[in-house]
PDB file of C-alpha atoms in Angstrom:
ATOM      1  CA  MET N   1       7.644   9.785 -52.083  1.00 90.00           C
ATOM      2  CA  PRO N   2       7.821  10.682 -55.427  1.00 94.00           C
ATOM      3  CA  ASN N   3       5.342  12.588 -57.240  1.00 94.00           C
ATOM      4  CA  PRO N   4       4.406  13.827 -60.843  1.00 94.00           C
ATOM      5  CA  LYS N   5       6.404  16.453 -62.041  1.00 94.00           C
ATOM      6  CA  ARG N   6       3.731  17.960 -64.415  1.00 93.00           C
ATOM      7  CA  ARG N   7       0.129  17.426 -65.010  1.00 94.00           C
ATOM      8  CA  HIS N   8      -1.078  15.504 -67.590  1.00 93.00           C
ATOM      9  CA  SER N   9      -3.626  17.049 -70.072  1.00 96.00           C
ATOM     10  CA  LYS N  10      -6.623  15.428 -71.209  1.00 96.00           C
ATOM     11  CA  ALA N  11      -5.556  15.221 -74.501  1.00 97.00           C
ATOM     12  CA  ARG N  12      -2.510  12.888 -73.146  1.00 96.00           C
ATOM     13  CA  THR N  13      -5.034  10.525 -71.702  1.00 96.00           C
ATOM     14  CA  GLY N  14      -7.192  10.178 -74.130  1.00 96.00           C
ATOM     15  CA  ARG N  15      -4.558   9.350 -76.709  1.00 97.00           C
ATOM     16  CA  ARG N  16      -3.218   6.879 -73.708  1.00 96.00           C
ATOM     17  CA  ARG N  17      -6.522   5.420 -73.985  1.00 96.00           C
ATOM     18  CA  ALA N  18      -6.836   5.405 -77.597  1.00 96.00           C
ATOM     19  CA  HIS N  19      -5.830   1.497 -77.570  1.00 95.00           C
ATOM     20  CA  ASP N  20      -8.133   0.595 -74.680  1.00 96.00           C
ATOM     21  CA  PHE N  21     -10.783  -1.095 -75.962  1.00 95.00           C
ATOM     22  CA  LEU N  22     -12.610  -4.716 -75.763  1.00 95.00           C
ATOM     23  CA  THR N  23     -12.908  -6.711 -78.799  1.00 94.00           C
ATOM     24  CA  PRO N  24     -16.075  -8.727 -80.032  1.00 92.00           C
ATOM     25  CA  HIS N  25     -16.024 -12.481 -79.918  1.00 90.00           C
ATOM     26  CA  SER N  26     -15.353 -14.096 -82.927  1.00 91.00           C
ATOM     27  CA  LEU N  27     -18.586 -16.123 -83.593  1.00 92.00           C
ATOM     28  CA  SER N  28     -18.845 -19.235 -85.963  1.00 91.00           C
ATOM     29  CA  GLU N  29     -22.367 -20.439 -87.309  1.00 90.00           C
ATOM     30  CA  CYS N  30     -23.812 -23.426 -85.844  1.00 88.00           C
ATOM     31  CA  PRO N  31     -24.009 -26.240 -88.621  1.00 88.00           C
ATOM     32  CA  ASN N  32     -27.490 -27.272 -87.354  1.00 86.00           C
ATOM     33  CA  CYS N  33     -29.452 -24.263 -87.105  1.00 87.00           C
ATOM     34  CA  HIS N  34     -27.248 -21.567 -88.573  1.00 89.00           C
ATOM     35  CA  GLU N  35     -27.501 -19.531 -85.403  1.00 89.00           C
ATOM     36  CA  LYS N  36     -24.415 -17.683 -84.640  1.00 91.00           C
ATOM     37  CA  LYS N  37     -22.623 -19.353 -81.644  1.00 91.00           C
ATOM     38  CA  MET N  38     -19.269 -19.353 -79.699  1.00 91.00           C
ATOM     39  CA  PRO N  39     -16.801 -21.454 -81.470  1.00 92.00           C
ATOM     40  CA  HIS N  40     -15.956 -24.757 -79.589  1.00 91.00           C
ATOM     41  CA  ARG N  41     -18.998 -24.752 -77.487  1.00 91.00           C
ATOM     42  CA  ALA N  42     -22.183 -26.374 -78.001  1.00 90.00           C
ATOM     43  CA  CYS N  43     -24.680 -24.259 -79.448  1.00 88.00           C
ATOM     44  CA  PRO N  44     -27.031 -22.549 -76.923  1.00 86.00           C
ATOM     45  CA  LYS N  45     -29.983 -22.439 -79.484  1.00 85.00           C
ATOM     46  CA  CYS N  46     -30.507 -26.003 -80.426  1.00 84.00           C
ATOM     47  CA  GLY N  47     -27.831 -27.660 -78.302  1.00 84.00           C
ATOM     48  CA  HIS N  48     -26.145 -29.386 -80.859  1.00 86.00           C
ATOM     49  CA  TYR N  49     -22.253 -30.163 -80.703  1.00 87.00           C
ATOM     50  CA  LYS N  50     -20.179 -32.202 -83.653  1.00 84.00           C
ATOM     51  CA  GLY N  51     -23.493 -33.459 -85.253  1.00 77.00           C
ATOM     52  CA  ARG N  52     -25.169 -34.722 -81.893  1.00 74.00           C
ATOM     53  CA  GLU N  53     -27.927 -33.458 -79.758  1.00 68.00           C
ATOM     54  CA  VAL N  54     -26.018 -32.704 -76.291  1.00 64.00           C
ATOM     55  CA  LEU N  55     -28.303 -30.531 -74.263  1.00 70.00           C
ATOM     56  CA  ASP N  56     -31.887 -30.173 -73.723  1.00 67.00           C
ATOM     57  CA  THR N  57     -32.877 -27.052 -75.135  1.00 64.00           C
ATOM     58  CA  GLU N  58     -36.517 -27.264 -74.476  1.00 57.00           C
ATOM     59  CA  LYS N  59     -37.710 -25.150 -71.920  1.00 52.00           C
ATOM     60  CA  ALA N  60     -39.633 -26.745 -68.765  1.00 43.00           C
ATOM     61  CA  SER N  61     -43.150 -24.394 -68.349  1.00 39.00           C
TER      62      SER N  61
ATOM     63  CA  MET B   1      10.348 -31.436 -55.605  1.00 86.00           C
ATOM     64  CA  ARG B   2       7.043 -30.376 -57.073  1.00 84.00           C
ATOM     65  CA  HIS B   3       9.019 -28.737 -59.973  1.00 90.00           C
ATOM     66  CA  LEU B   4       6.569 -28.588 -63.075  1.00 88.00           C
ATOM     67  CA  LYS B   5       4.002 -30.668 -61.468  1.00 86.00           C
ATOM     68  CA  ALA B   6       1.349 -28.224 -61.574  1.00 86.00           C
ATOM     69  CA  THR B   7      -2.185 -29.087 -61.999  1.00 87.00           C
ATOM     70  CA  TRP B   8      -5.511 -27.131 -60.992  1.00 90.00           C
ATOM     71  CA  LYS B   9      -5.709 -26.355 -57.644  1.00 90.00           C
ATOM     72  CA  LEU B  10      -9.032 -24.811 -57.665  1.00 93.00           C
ATOM     73  CA  GLY B  11      -8.820 -22.517 -54.901  1.00 93.00           C
ATOM     74  CA  ARG B  12      -9.275 -25.001 -52.229  1.00 95.00           C
ATOM     75  CA  ASN B  13      -6.727 -26.524 -49.900  1.00 94.00           C
ATOM     76  CA  THR B  14      -5.352 -30.139 -50.553  1.00 93.00           C
ATOM     77  CA  SER B  15      -8.088 -31.835 -48.305  1.00 96.00           C
ATOM     78  CA  HIS B  16     -10.835 -29.869 -49.874  1.00 96.00           C
ATOM     79  CA  ARG B  17      -9.497 -30.397 -53.110  1.00 96.00           C
ATOM     80  CA  ARG B  18      -9.398 -34.182 -52.821  1.00 96.00           C
ATOM     81  CA  ALA B  19     -12.487 -34.687 -51.341  1.00 96.00           C
ATOM     82  CA  LEU B  20     -14.294 -32.598 -54.266  1.00 96.00           C
ATOM     83  CA  LEU B  21     -12.352 -34.859 -56.883  1.00 96.00           C
ATOM     84  CA  ARG B  22     -13.357 -38.094 -55.333  1.00 97.00           C
ATOM     85  CA  ASN B  23     -17.090 -36.654 -55.374  1.00 96.00           C
ATOM     86  CA  LEU B  24     -16.406 -35.581 -58.704  1.00 96.00           C
ATOM     87  CA  VAL B  25     -15.181 -39.115 -60.138  1.00 96.00           C
ATOM     88  CA  SER B  26     -17.804 -41.166 -58.251  1.00 96.00           C
ATOM     89  CA  SER B  27     -20.576 -39.111 -59.346  1.00 96.00           C
ATOM     90  CA  LEU B  28     -19.435 -39.042 -63.069  1.00 95.00           C
ATOM     91  CA  ILE B  29     -18.832 -42.874 -62.820  1.00 95.00           C
ATOM     92  CA  LEU B  30     -22.584 -43.374 -61.633  1.00 94.00           C
ATOM     93  CA  GLU B  31     -24.140 -40.790 -63.883  1.00 92.00           C
ATOM     94  CA  GLU B  32     -22.139 -41.244 -67.036  1.00 92.00           C
ATOM     95  CA  ARG B  33     -22.361 -37.422 -67.742  1.00 91.00           C
ATOM     96  CA  ILE B  34     -22.148 -34.612 -65.077  1.00 93.00           C
ATOM     97  CA  GLU B  35     -22.034 -30.756 -65.557  1.00 93.00           C
ATOM     98  CA  THR B  36     -19.570 -28.699 -63.902  1.00 95.00           C
ATOM     99  CA  THR B  37     -17.054 -25.841 -64.543  1.00 96.00           C
ATOM    100  CA  VAL B  38     -14.530 -26.307 -67.196  1.00 96.00           C
ATOM    101  CA  ALA B  39     -11.513 -26.268 -65.108  1.00 95.00           C
ATOM    102  CA  LYS B  40     -12.680 -29.105 -62.726  1.00 96.00           C
ATOM    103  CA  ALA B  41     -13.606 -31.039 -65.506  1.00 96.00           C
ATOM    104  CA  LYS B  42     -10.232 -30.743 -66.652  1.00 95.00           C
ATOM    105  CA  ALA B  43      -8.745 -31.091 -63.183  1.00 95.00           C
ATOM    106  CA  MET B  44     -10.820 -34.450 -62.879  1.00 95.00           C
ATOM    107  CA  ARG B  45      -9.979 -36.126 -65.775  1.00 95.00           C
ATOM    108  CA  PRO B  46      -6.610 -37.586 -65.040  1.00 95.00           C
ATOM    109  CA  HIS B  47      -8.417 -39.204 -61.796  1.00 95.00           C
ATOM    110  CA  VAL B  48     -11.385 -40.660 -63.728  1.00 95.00           C
ATOM    111  CA  GLU B  49      -8.663 -42.176 -66.215  1.00 95.00           C
ATOM    112  CA  LYS B  50      -6.946 -43.809 -63.785  1.00 95.00           C
ATOM    113  CA  MET B  51      -9.794 -45.126 -62.220  1.00 95.00           C
ATOM    114  CA  ILE B  52     -11.103 -46.532 -65.507  1.00 95.00           C
ATOM    115  CA  THR B  53      -7.486 -48.075 -65.786  1.00 95.00           C
ATOM    116  CA  PHE B  54      -8.334 -50.134 -62.603  1.00 95.00           C
ATOM    117  CA  GLY B  55     -11.652 -50.898 -63.792  1.00 94.00           C
ATOM    118  CA  LYS B  56     -10.047 -52.489 -66.714  1.00 94.00           C
ATOM    119  CA  ARG B  57      -7.450 -54.321 -64.641  1.00 92.00           C
ATOM    120  CA  GLY B  58     -10.349 -55.918 -62.698  1.00 91.00           C
ATOM    121  CA  ASP B  59      -8.391 -57.737 -60.034  1.00 94.00           C
ATOM    122  CA  VAL B  60      -8.994 -57.521 -56.550  1.00 95.00           C
ATOM    123  CA  ALA B  61      -6.001 -55.258 -55.721  1.00 96.00           C
ATOM    124  CA  ALA B  62      -7.310 -52.635 -58.337  1.00 96.00           C
ATOM    125  CA  ARG B  63     -10.592 -53.053 -56.805  1.00 95.00           C
ATOM    126  CA  ARG B  64      -9.258 -52.136 -53.355  1.00 96.00           C
ATOM    127  CA  LEU B  65      -7.381 -49.087 -54.982  1.00 96.00           C
ATOM    128  CA  ALA B  66     -10.195 -47.801 -56.793  1.00 96.00           C
ATOM    129  CA  ALA B  67     -12.534 -48.139 -53.396  1.00 96.00           C
ATOM    130  CA  SER B  68      -9.807 -46.358 -51.646  1.00 96.00           C
ATOM    131  CA  PHE B  69     -10.574 -43.185 -53.706  1.00 96.00           C
ATOM    132  CA  LEU B  70     -14.279 -43.567 -54.778  1.00 96.00           C
ATOM    133  CA  THR B  71     -16.872 -42.429 -52.288  1.00 95.00           C
ATOM    134  CA  SER B  72     -19.148 -45.358 -52.609  1.00 95.00           C
ATOM    135  CA  ARG B  73     -19.564 -49.052 -53.248  1.00 95.00           C
ATOM    136  CA  GLU B  74     -21.782 -48.591 -55.889  1.00 95.00           C
ATOM    137  CA  ALA B  75     -19.493 -46.272 -57.887  1.00 95.00           C
ATOM    138  CA  VAL B  76     -16.854 -48.945 -57.700  1.00 96.00           C
ATOM    139  CA  ASP B  77     -19.390 -51.833 -58.348  1.00 95.00           C
ATOM    140  CA  ARG B  78     -20.301 -49.783 -61.605  1.00 95.00           C
ATOM    141  CA  LEU B  79     -16.538 -49.044 -62.363  1.00 95.00           C
ATOM    142  CA  PHE B  80     -15.812 -52.597 -62.550  1.00 95.00           C
ATOM    143  CA  GLY B  81     -19.150 -54.040 -63.599  1.00 93.00           C
ATOM    144  CA  GLU B  82     -19.854 -51.602 -66.679  1.00 91.00           C
ATOM    145  CA  VAL B  83     -17.701 -48.808 -67.126  1.00 92.00           C
ATOM    146  CA  GLY B  84     -14.232 -50.715 -67.239  1.00 92.00           C
ATOM    147  CA  PRO B  85     -14.816 -53.237 -69.368  1.00 91.00           C
ATOM    148  CA  ARG B  86     -16.565 -51.130 -72.154  1.00 91.00           C
ATOM    149  CA  TYR B  87     -12.856 -49.743 -72.975  1.00 92.00           C
ATOM    150  CA  GLY B  88     -11.071 -52.849 -73.496  1.00 88.00           C
ATOM    151  CA  ASP B  89      -9.549 -51.578 -76.698  1.00 89.00           C
ATOM    152  CA  ARG B  90      -9.038 -47.884 -75.808  1.00 90.00           C
ATOM    153  CA  ASN B  91      -5.722 -46.811 -74.432  1.00 92.00           C
ATOM    154  CA  GLY B  92      -6.974 -43.402 -72.467  1.00 91.00           C
ATOM    155  CA  GLY B  93      -9.037 -40.922 -73.589  1.00 93.00           C
ATOM    156  CA  TYR B  94     -12.215 -42.201 -72.035  1.00 94.00           C
ATOM    157  CA  LEU B  95     -13.619 -38.771 -71.680  1.00 94.00           C
ATOM    158  CA  ARG B  96     -15.413 -35.990 -73.634  1.00 93.00           C
ATOM    159  CA  ILE B  97     -15.620 -32.513 -72.222  1.00 93.00           C
ATOM    160  CA  VAL B  98     -17.883 -30.029 -74.264  1.00 92.00           C
ATOM    161  CA  ARG B  99     -18.269 -26.512 -73.298  1.00 92.00           C
ATOM    162  CA  THR B 100     -21.728 -25.334 -72.799  1.00 90.00           C
ATOM    163  CA  GLY B 101     -21.836 -21.616 -71.763  1.00 90.00           C
ATOM    164  CA  PHE B 102     -21.675 -19.370 -69.076  1.00 93.00           C
ATOM    165  CA  ARG B 103     -23.138 -19.616 -65.830  1.00 94.00           C
ATOM    166  CA  LYS B 104     -25.153 -16.315 -64.711  1.00 93.00           C
ATOM    167  CA  GLY B 105     -24.211 -15.679 -61.374  1.00 95.00           C
ATOM    168  CA  ASP B 106     -20.376 -15.223 -61.775  1.00 95.00           C
ATOM    169  CA  GLY B 107     -19.936 -15.909 -65.341  1.00 95.00           C
ATOM    170  CA  GLY B 108     -17.847 -19.110 -64.673  1.00 94.00           C
ATOM    171  CA  GLU B 109     -17.559 -21.174 -67.976  1.00 95.00           C
ATOM    172  CA  LYS B 110     -19.748 -24.475 -67.955  1.00 94.00           C
ATOM    173  CA  ALA B 111     -19.218 -27.679 -69.471  1.00 93.00           C
ATOM    174  CA  PHE B 112     -20.415 -31.138 -69.324  1.00 92.00           C
ATOM    175  CA  ILE B 113     -17.957 -34.284 -68.969  1.00 93.00           C
ATOM    176  CA  GLU B 114     -19.018 -37.513 -70.173  1.00 92.00           C
ATOM    177  CA  LEU B 115     -17.814 -41.294 -70.388  1.00 92.00           C
ATOM    178  CA  ILE B 116     -17.419 -41.740 -74.032  1.00 90.00           C
ATOM    179  CA  GLY B 117     -19.638 -44.484 -75.427  1.00 87.00           C
ATOM    180  CA  SER B 118     -22.370 -43.411 -72.962  1.00 84.00           C
ATOM    181  CA  GLU B 119     -24.127 -41.744 -75.586  1.00 82.00           C
ATOM    182  CA  LYS B 120     -27.105 -44.407 -75.926  1.00 83.00           C
ATOM    183  CA  ILE B 121     -27.813 -44.296 -72.441  1.00 85.00           C
ATOM    184  CA  LEU B 122     -27.956 -40.424 -72.140  1.00 84.00           C
ATOM    185  CA  ASP B 123     -30.145 -40.181 -75.058  1.00 82.00           C
ATOM    186  CA  GLU B 124     -32.634 -42.729 -73.352  1.00 86.00           C
ATOM    187  CA  ARG B 125     -32.563 -41.041 -70.233  1.00 86.00           C
ATOM    188  CA  ARG B 126     -33.046 -37.517 -72.120  1.00 83.00           C
ATOM    189  CA  GLU B 127     -36.122 -39.011 -73.770  1.00 85.00           C
ATOM    190  CA  LYS B 128     -37.751 -40.564 -70.430  1.00 89.00           C
ATOM    191  CA  ARG B 129     -37.136 -36.743 -68.985  1.00 87.00           C
ATOM    192  CA  ALA B 130     -38.698 -35.274 -72.064  1.00 86.00           C
ATOM    193  CA  GLU B 131     -41.827 -37.833 -71.576  1.00 90.00           C
ATOM    194  CA  VAL B 132     -42.085 -37.104 -67.961  1.00 92.00           C
ATOM    195  CA  ARG B 133     -42.081 -33.322 -68.862  1.00 88.00           C
ATOM    196  CA  ALA B 134     -44.902 -33.874 -71.495  1.00 90.00           C
ATOM    197  CA  LYS B 135     -46.945 -35.394 -69.277  1.00 92.00           C
ATOM    198  CA  ARG B 136     -46.673 -32.823 -66.439  1.00 92.00           C
ATOM    199  CA  ARG B 137     -47.447 -30.208 -68.811  1.00 91.00           C
ATOM    200  CA  GLU B 138     -50.597 -31.871 -69.877  1.00 92.00           C
ATOM    201  CA  GLU B 139     -51.817 -32.403 -66.475  1.00 92.00           C
ATOM    202  CA  ILE B 140     -51.208 -28.442 -65.860  1.00 92.00           C
ATOM    203  CA  GLU B 141     -53.053 -27.780 -68.830  1.00 92.00           C
ATOM    204  CA  LYS B 142     -55.835 -30.033 -67.749  1.00 92.00           C
ATOM    205  CA  SER B 143     -55.927 -28.649 -64.214  1.00 91.00           C
ATOM    206  CA  MET B 144     -55.956 -25.083 -65.665  1.00 91.00           C
ATOM    207  CA  GLN B 145     -58.814 -25.489 -67.851  1.00 91.00           C
ATOM    208  CA  GLU B 146     -60.745 -27.026 -65.248  1.00 90.00           C
ATOM    209  CA  GLN B 147     -60.088 -24.386 -63.150  1.00 90.00           C
ATOM    210  CA  GLN B 148     -61.165 -21.965 -65.709  1.00 89.00           C
ATOM    211  CA  ALA B 149     -64.282 -24.046 -66.299  1.00 89.00           C
ATOM    212  CA  ASN B 150     -65.254 -23.815 -62.540  1.00 88.00           C
ATOM    213  CA  LEU B 151     -64.638 -20.180 -62.617  1.00 86.00           C
ATOM    214  CA  GLU B 152     -67.102 -19.477 -65.533  1.00 83.00           C
ATOM    215  CA  ALA B 153     -69.450 -21.654 -63.997  1.00 82.00           C
ATOM    216  CA  SER B 154     -69.545 -20.125 -60.406  1.00 79.00           C
ATOM    217  CA  GLY B 155     -68.500 -16.621 -60.692  1.00 65.00           C
ATOM    218  CA  GLY B 156     -71.131 -14.930 -62.612  1.00 56.00           C
ATOM    219  CA  PRO B 157     -69.820 -11.226 -63.582  1.00 55.00           C
ATOM    220  CA  ALA B 158     -65.949 -11.809 -62.664  1.00 53.00           C
ATOM    221  CA  ALA B 159     -65.480 -14.658 -65.182  1.00 49.00           C
ATOM    222  CA  GLY B 160     -67.413 -13.142 -67.595  1.00 49.00           C
ATOM    223  CA  GLU B 161     -65.653  -9.920 -67.810  1.00 50.00           C
ATOM    224  CA  GLY B 162     -62.353 -12.127 -68.446  1.00 49.00           C
ATOM    225  CA  GLU B 163     -64.125 -13.738 -71.185  1.00 51.00           C
ATOM    226  CA  ASN B 164     -64.926 -10.235 -73.138  1.00 52.00           C
ATOM    227  CA  LYS B 165     -61.314  -9.175 -72.486  1.00 50.00           C
ATOM    228  CA  SER B 166     -59.812 -12.260 -73.906  1.00 50.00           C
ATOM    229  CA  GLU B 167     -62.359 -12.289 -76.813  1.00 45.00           C
TER     230      GLU B 167
END
């Protein structure tokens, strides 16, 4: 079986992982309630999308 | 050969997938709008459009073809009576898919799919639902007030303590 010839230093591991990260979602502003929302999706706050209320946002108590 | 004919498989075998799509399409024709995942909404879109094309044709042969796919007679009736005639001047694009967010359990992306032109019906339905909800809330509040009144009237010290705390 092939095996690694040399041990990796911690620095090498760290350098490799320097580019491993998540990027935050780019958010757009809801034109109705001006909250941040995900683009191309109905606004979870006010339930509007493209100038029309499309979702029930009022929560049942 | 099936080259380049790929569609959504939805993690199901052929019969399961076909049953699912028939159910989805029939429900959508009956309800005007259904909530599902984005993948299922996209997978069902061509099937719904084909059904609506049948509905526009309106002859007996089209009716039988539609009935062989849809799951209920009511859906067929609605397709040929209400849904099909609505789109006389439109060539395809009968549906709207709007993404609504992510499901809590597994993070699946949810969307609703609706027939274009159903806005009025859906808004009316929503208003009706809101009315029912308001009525129910009123009743609950009333019954809670009554309960509190009963407590204050019957239970002397316990009710009194509660009152002091709230004040």
